[in-house]
PDB file of C-alpha atoms in Angstrom:
ATOM      1  CA  UNK H   1      40.325 -21.341 -24.710  1.00  0.00           C
ATOM      2  CA  UNK H   2      44.023 -20.282 -25.277  1.00  0.00           C
ATOM      3  CA  UNK H   3      47.544 -22.084 -24.269  1.00  0.00           C
ATOM      4  CA  UNK H   4      50.054 -20.973 -22.913  1.00  0.00           C
ATOM      5  CA  UNK H   5      52.675 -23.282 -25.280  1.00  0.00           C
ATOM      6  CA  UNK H   6      51.751 -22.199 -28.642  1.00  0.00           C
ATOM      7  CA  UNK H   7      52.837 -22.604 -32.049  1.00  0.00           C
ATOM      8  CA  UNK H   8      56.269 -21.068 -33.125  1.00  0.00           C
ATOM      9  CA  UNK H   9      55.149 -17.738 -35.181  1.00  0.00           C
ATOM     10  CA  UNK H  10      56.565 -18.769 -38.343  1.00  0.00           C
ATOM     11  CA  UNK H  11      54.407 -21.902 -38.749  1.00  0.00           C
ATOM     12  CA  UNK H  12      51.646 -19.745 -37.649  1.00  0.00           C
ATOM     13  CA  UNK H  13      52.628 -17.098 -40.510  1.00  0.00           C
ATOM     14  CA  UNK H  14      52.586 -20.047 -43.174  1.00  0.00           C
ATOM     15  CA  UNK H  15      48.895 -21.287 -42.418  1.00  0.00           C
ATOM     16  CA  UNK H  16      47.365 -18.154 -42.105  1.00  0.00           C
ATOM     17  CA  UNK H  17      48.814 -18.073 -45.941  1.00  0.00           C
ATOM     18  CA  UNK H  18      47.522 -21.024 -46.706  1.00  0.00           C
ATOM     19  CA  UNK H  19      43.857 -20.351 -45.685  1.00  0.00           C
ATOM     20  CA  UNK H  20      44.300 -17.012 -47.346  1.00  0.00           C
ATOM     21  CA  UNK H  21      45.520 -18.089 -50.150  1.00  0.00           C
ATOM     22  CA  UNK H  22      42.893 -21.027 -50.761  1.00  0.00           C
ATOM     23  CA  UNK H  23      39.678 -18.433 -49.889  1.00  0.00           C
ATOM     24  CA  UNK H  24      41.302 -15.797 -52.994  1.00  0.00           C
ATOM     25  CA  UNK H  25      42.037 -19.105 -55.560  1.00  0.00           C
ATOM     26  CA  UNK H  26      38.456 -20.409 -54.614  1.00  0.00           C
ATOM     27  CA  UNK H  27      36.391 -16.638 -55.245  1.00  0.00           C
ATOM     28  CA  UNK H  28      38.376 -16.288 -58.210  1.00  0.00           C
ATOM     29  CA  UNK H  29      36.980 -19.326 -59.543  1.00  0.00           C
ATOM     30  CA  UNK H  30      34.449 -19.415 -61.975  1.00  0.00           C
ATOM     31  CA  UNK H  31      31.058 -20.099 -60.138  1.00  0.00           C
ATOM     32  CA  UNK H  32      30.614 -23.194 -62.752  1.00  0.00           C
ATOM     33  CA  UNK H  33      33.695 -24.708 -61.908  1.00  0.00           C
ATOM     34  CA  UNK H  34      33.894 -26.642 -57.579  1.00  0.00           C
ATOM     35  CA  UNK H  35      36.437 -25.443 -55.510  1.00  0.00           C
ATOM     36  CA  UNK H  36      39.203 -26.823 -55.009  1.00  0.00           C
ATOM     37  CA  UNK H  37      39.610 -29.151 -51.997  1.00  0.00           C
ATOM     38  CA  UNK H  38      40.774 -27.053 -49.011  1.00  0.00           C
ATOM     39  CA  UNK H  39      44.363 -27.627 -47.818  1.00  0.00           C
ATOM     40  CA  UNK H  40      44.591 -30.234 -45.190  1.00  0.00           C
ATOM     41  CA  UNK H  41      44.430 -28.166 -41.316  1.00  0.00           C
ATOM     42  CA  UNK H  42      47.880 -28.627 -40.001  1.00  0.00           C
ATOM     43  CA  UNK H  43      48.243 -31.330 -37.530  1.00  0.00           C
ATOM     44  CA  UNK H  44      47.795 -30.391 -34.012  1.00  0.00           C
ATOM     45  CA  UNK H  45      50.972 -30.002 -32.173  1.00  0.00           C
ATOM     46  CA  UNK H  46      51.737 -32.606 -28.632  1.00  0.00           C
ATOM     47  CA  UNK H  47      51.427 -30.623 -25.300  1.00  0.00           C
ATOM     48  CA  UNK H  48      54.808 -29.737 -24.997  1.00  0.00           C
ATOM     49  CA  UNK H  49      53.549 -29.699 -20.859  1.00  0.00           C
ATOM     50  CA  UNK H  50      52.296 -32.921 -20.912  1.00  0.00           C
ATOM     51  CA  UNK H  51      56.005 -34.861 -20.795  1.00  0.00           C
ATOM     52  CA  UNK H  52      56.825 -38.928 -20.972  1.00  0.00           C
ATOM     53  CA  UNK H  53      59.823 -38.035 -19.800  1.00  0.00           C
ATOM     54  CA  UNK H  54      60.610 -39.527 -15.381  1.00  0.00           C
ATOM     55  CA  UNK H  55      61.849 -35.651 -14.821  1.00  0.00           C
ATOM     56  CA  UNK H  56      61.274 -32.771 -16.500  1.00  0.00           C
ATOM     57  CA  UNK H  57      61.946 -28.515 -15.681  1.00  0.00           C
ATOM     58  CA  UNK H  58      59.383 -25.534 -16.754  1.00  0.00           C
ATOM     59  CA  UNK H  59      61.198 -22.191 -17.487  1.00  0.00           C
ATOM     60  CA  UNK H  60      58.914 -19.751 -17.012  1.00  0.00           C
ATOM     61  CA  UNK H  61      60.285 -16.561 -17.623  1.00  0.00           C
ATOM     62  CA  UNK H  62      57.254 -14.069 -16.229  1.00  0.00           C
ATOM     63  CA  UNK H  63      57.033 -10.063 -16.431  1.00  0.00           C
ATOM     64  CA  UNK H  64      58.436  -8.126 -13.620  1.00  0.00           C
ATOM     65  CA  UNK H  65      54.445  -6.708 -13.205  1.00  0.00           C
ATOM     66  CA  UNK H  66      52.687 -10.060 -12.961  1.00  0.00           C
ATOM     67  CA  UNK H  67      55.143 -12.120 -10.496  1.00  0.00           C
ATOM     68  CA  UNK H  68      52.445 -11.865  -7.142  1.00  0.00           C
ATOM     69  CA  UNK H  69      49.416 -12.428  -9.921  1.00  0.00           C
ATOM     70  CA  UNK H  70      52.070 -15.622 -10.900  1.00  0.00           C
ATOM     71  CA  UNK H  71      52.595 -17.145  -7.433  1.00  0.00           C
ATOM     72  CA  UNK H  72      49.315 -16.405  -6.248  1.00  0.00           C
ATOM     73  CA  UNK H  73      47.469 -18.152  -9.086  1.00  0.00           C
ATOM     74  CA  UNK H  74      50.217 -21.290  -9.096  1.00  0.00           C
ATOM     75  CA  UNK H  75      49.413 -21.553  -5.636  1.00  0.00           C
ATOM     76  CA  UNK H  76      45.985 -22.005  -5.612  1.00  0.00           C
ATOM     77  CA  UNK H  77      45.988 -24.398  -8.310  1.00  0.00           C
ATOM     78  CA  UNK H  78      48.766 -25.960  -6.691  1.00  0.00           C
ATOM     79  CA  UNK H  79      46.442 -26.051  -4.522  1.00  0.00           C
ATOM     80  CA  UNK H  80      43.136 -26.454  -6.142  1.00  0.00           C
ATOM     81  CA  UNK H  81      44.568 -30.244  -7.448  1.00  0.00           C
ATOM     82  CA  UNK H  82      45.861 -31.648  -3.693  1.00  0.00           C
ATOM     83  CA  UNK H  83      42.861 -30.324  -2.793  1.00  0.00           C
ATOM     84  CA  UNK H  84      40.933 -32.386  -5.711  1.00  0.00           C
ATOM     85  CA  UNK H  85      38.774 -36.226  -5.195  1.00  0.00           C
ATOM     86  CA  UNK H  86      40.804 -37.423  -8.402  1.00  0.00           C
ATOM     87  CA  UNK H  87      43.619 -39.518  -7.287  1.00  0.00           C
ATOM     88  CA  UNK H  88      45.944 -38.372 -10.480  1.00  0.00           C
ATOM     89  CA  UNK H  89      45.842 -34.914 -10.015  1.00  0.00           C
ATOM     90  CA  UNK H  90      46.194 -35.387  -5.914  1.00  0.00           C
ATOM     91  CA  UNK H  91      49.810 -36.513  -7.496  1.00  0.00           C
ATOM     92  CA  UNK H  92      50.168 -34.148 -10.046  1.00  0.00           C
ATOM     93  CA  UNK H  93      49.815 -31.121  -6.983  1.00  0.00           C
ATOM     94  CA  UNK H  94      52.926 -33.401  -5.667  1.00  0.00           C
ATOM     95  CA  UNK H  95      54.927 -33.858  -8.023  1.00  0.00           C
ATOM     96  CA  UNK H  96      54.743 -30.280  -9.220  1.00  0.00           C
ATOM     97  CA  UNK H  97      57.943 -28.247  -7.318  1.00  0.00           C
ATOM     98  CA  UNK H  98      57.764 -24.598  -7.497  1.00  0.00           C
ATOM     99  CA  UNK H  99      60.824 -22.385  -6.909  1.00  0.00           C
ATOM    100  CA  UNK H 100      61.678 -18.671  -8.544  1.00  0.00           C
ATOM    101  CA  UNK H 101      65.693 -17.743  -9.481  1.00  0.00           C
ATOM    102  CA  UNK H 102      66.700 -16.016  -6.451  1.00  0.00           C
ATOM    103  CA  UNK H 103      69.325 -13.884  -7.517  1.00  0.00           C
ATOM    104  CA  UNK H 104      69.327 -10.346  -8.003  1.00  0.00           C
ATOM    105  CA  UNK H 105      68.926  -9.970 -11.849  1.00  0.00           C
ATOM    106  CA  UNK H 106      69.929  -6.631 -14.211  1.00  0.00           C
ATOM    107  CA  UNK H 107      66.965  -4.155 -14.699  1.00  0.00           C
ATOM    108  CA  UNK H 108      64.129  -4.990 -17.253  1.00  0.00           C
ATOM    109  CA  UNK H 109      65.772  -8.358 -17.320  1.00  0.00           C
ATOM    110  CA  UNK H 110      61.981 -11.184 -16.380  1.00  0.00           C
ATOM    111  CA  UNK H 111      62.099 -12.409 -13.251  1.00  0.00           C
ATOM    112  CA  UNK H 112      62.650 -16.212 -13.784  1.00  0.00           C
ATOM    113  CA  UNK H 113      60.436 -20.103 -11.895  1.00  0.00           C
ATOM    114  CA  UNK H 114      61.665 -23.211 -12.737  1.00  0.00           C
ATOM    115  CA  UNK H 115      59.026 -25.860 -11.959  1.00  0.00           C
ATOM    116  CA  UNK H 116      60.840 -29.388 -11.138  1.00  0.00           C
ATOM    117  CA  UNK H 117      58.349 -31.921 -12.096  1.00  0.00           C
ATOM    118  CA  UNK H 118      58.335 -35.908 -11.354  1.00  0.00           C
ATOM    119  CA  UNK H 119      56.001 -36.189 -14.672  1.00  0.00           C
ATOM    120  CA  UNK H 120      52.624 -38.077 -13.277  1.00  0.00           C
ATOM    121  CA  UNK H 121      50.889 -40.240 -16.797  1.00  0.00           C
ATOM    122  CA  UNK H 122      48.917 -38.252 -18.837  1.00  0.00           C
ATOM    123  CA  UNK H 123      49.381 -35.357 -17.310  1.00  0.00           C
ATOM    124  CA  UNK H 124      49.939 -31.524 -18.424  1.00  0.00           C
ATOM    125  CA  UNK H 125      50.882 -28.895 -16.527  1.00  0.00           C
ATOM    126  CA  UNK H 126      49.449 -26.648 -19.143  1.00  0.00           C
ATOM    127  CA  UNK H 127      47.480 -23.912 -17.097  1.00  0.00           C
ATOM    128  CA  UNK H 128      44.818 -23.293 -19.423  1.00  0.00           C
ATOM    129  CA  UNK H 129      44.591 -26.930 -18.863  1.00  0.00           C
ATOM    130  CA  UNK H 130      44.750 -27.685 -15.346  1.00  0.00           C
ATOM    131  CA  UNK H 131      42.405 -24.723 -14.912  1.00  0.00           C
ATOM    132  CA  UNK H 132      39.496 -25.650 -17.962  1.00  0.00           C
ATOM    133  CA  UNK H 133      39.455 -29.811 -18.573  1.00  0.00           C
ATOM    134  CA  UNK H 134      40.952 -31.641 -15.030  1.00  0.00           C
ATOM    135  CA  UNK H 135      37.888 -31.043 -13.142  1.00  0.00           C
ATOM    136  CA  UNK H 136      39.799 -29.806 -10.304  1.00  0.00           C
ATOM    137  CA  UNK H 137      37.799 -26.160 -10.263  1.00  0.00           C
ATOM    138  CA  UNK H 138      34.409 -24.544 -10.991  1.00  0.00           C
ATOM    139  CA  UNK H 139      34.416 -22.643 -14.171  1.00  0.00           C
ATOM    140  CA  UNK H 140      33.825 -19.373 -12.274  1.00  0.00           C
ATOM    141  CA  UNK H 141      36.932 -20.356 -10.045  1.00  0.00           C
ATOM    142  CA  UNK H 142      38.952 -21.212 -13.764  1.00  0.00           C
ATOM    143  CA  UNK H 143      38.186 -17.830 -15.088  1.00  0.00           C
ATOM    144  CA  UNK H 144      39.185 -15.633 -12.246  1.00  0.00           C
ATOM    145  CA  UNK H 145      42.857 -17.820 -12.144  1.00  0.00           C
ATOM    146  CA  UNK H 146      42.838 -17.452 -15.530  1.00  0.00           C
ATOM    147  CA  UNK H 147      42.452 -13.858 -15.639  1.00  0.00           C
ATOM    148  CA  UNK H 148      45.085 -12.841 -13.472  1.00  0.00           C
ATOM    149  CA  UNK H 149      47.483 -15.612 -15.339  1.00  0.00           C
ATOM    150  CA  UNK H 150      47.271 -14.766 -19.473  1.00  0.00           C
ATOM    151  CA  UNK H 151      49.120 -11.623 -18.698  1.00  0.00           C
ATOM    152  CA  UNK H 152      52.001 -13.374 -17.041  1.00  0.00           C
ATOM    153  CA  UNK H 153      53.496 -14.788 -18.817  1.00  0.00           C
ATOM    154  CA  UNK H 154      56.605 -13.156 -21.076  1.00  0.00           C
ATOM    155  CA  UNK H 155      58.055 -17.328 -22.044  1.00  0.00           C
ATOM    156  CA  UNK H 156      57.893 -20.542 -21.003  1.00  0.00           C
ATOM    157  CA  UNK H 157      59.850 -23.230 -21.811  1.00  0.00           C
ATOM    158  CA  UNK H 158      59.338 -27.086 -21.357  1.00  0.00           C
ATOM    159  CA  UNK H 159      62.407 -29.243 -20.952  1.00  0.00           C
ATOM    160  CA  UNK H 160      61.457 -32.639 -20.709  1.00  0.00           C
ATOM    161  CA  UNK H 161      64.755 -34.499 -18.887  1.00  0.00           C
ATOM    162  CA  UNK H 162      66.538 -38.071 -18.969  1.00  0.00           C
ATOM    163  CA  UNK H 163      69.061 -39.591 -17.253  1.00  0.00           C
ATOM    164  CA  UNK H 164      72.845 -40.282 -18.079  1.00  0.00           C
ATOM    165  CA  UNK H 165      76.189 -41.870 -16.880  1.00  0.00           C
ATOM    166  CA  UNK H 166      73.993 -44.608 -13.988  1.00  0.00           C
TER     167      UNK H 166
END
């Protein structure tokens, strides 16, 4: 499954170079000499859409021709969470408030959707993980929703927030 939160390109390229370098060195080794130990795999990135702060905002920049799909899928995701038999998923649905920017944007600029979240312990707001790992959706429905959503995003930016100033 693909996650909507990905490694920065530079880290991905460094990992790719490391894998290619190790495989090239290993294939060039004398057959009598054992290949060197493989480089350790890059550490898994933490889920950036699983918040430990009391509040979070997620900015979703959506491709202009995909706004209807984005809105429809997220409406279904939230409804699926709310209908779940699991109280933590119901709480997750209640904690998610979805908004779209109500300004006329210049031509060519991606529409902006903002999710205001009161995080739920151990809950992710990664749509891929919600669809396929939460248990709120049967696999055929998750596949259907993912097919509509996967090409919607131009960018997703999570911002965990903490209060200050009393």
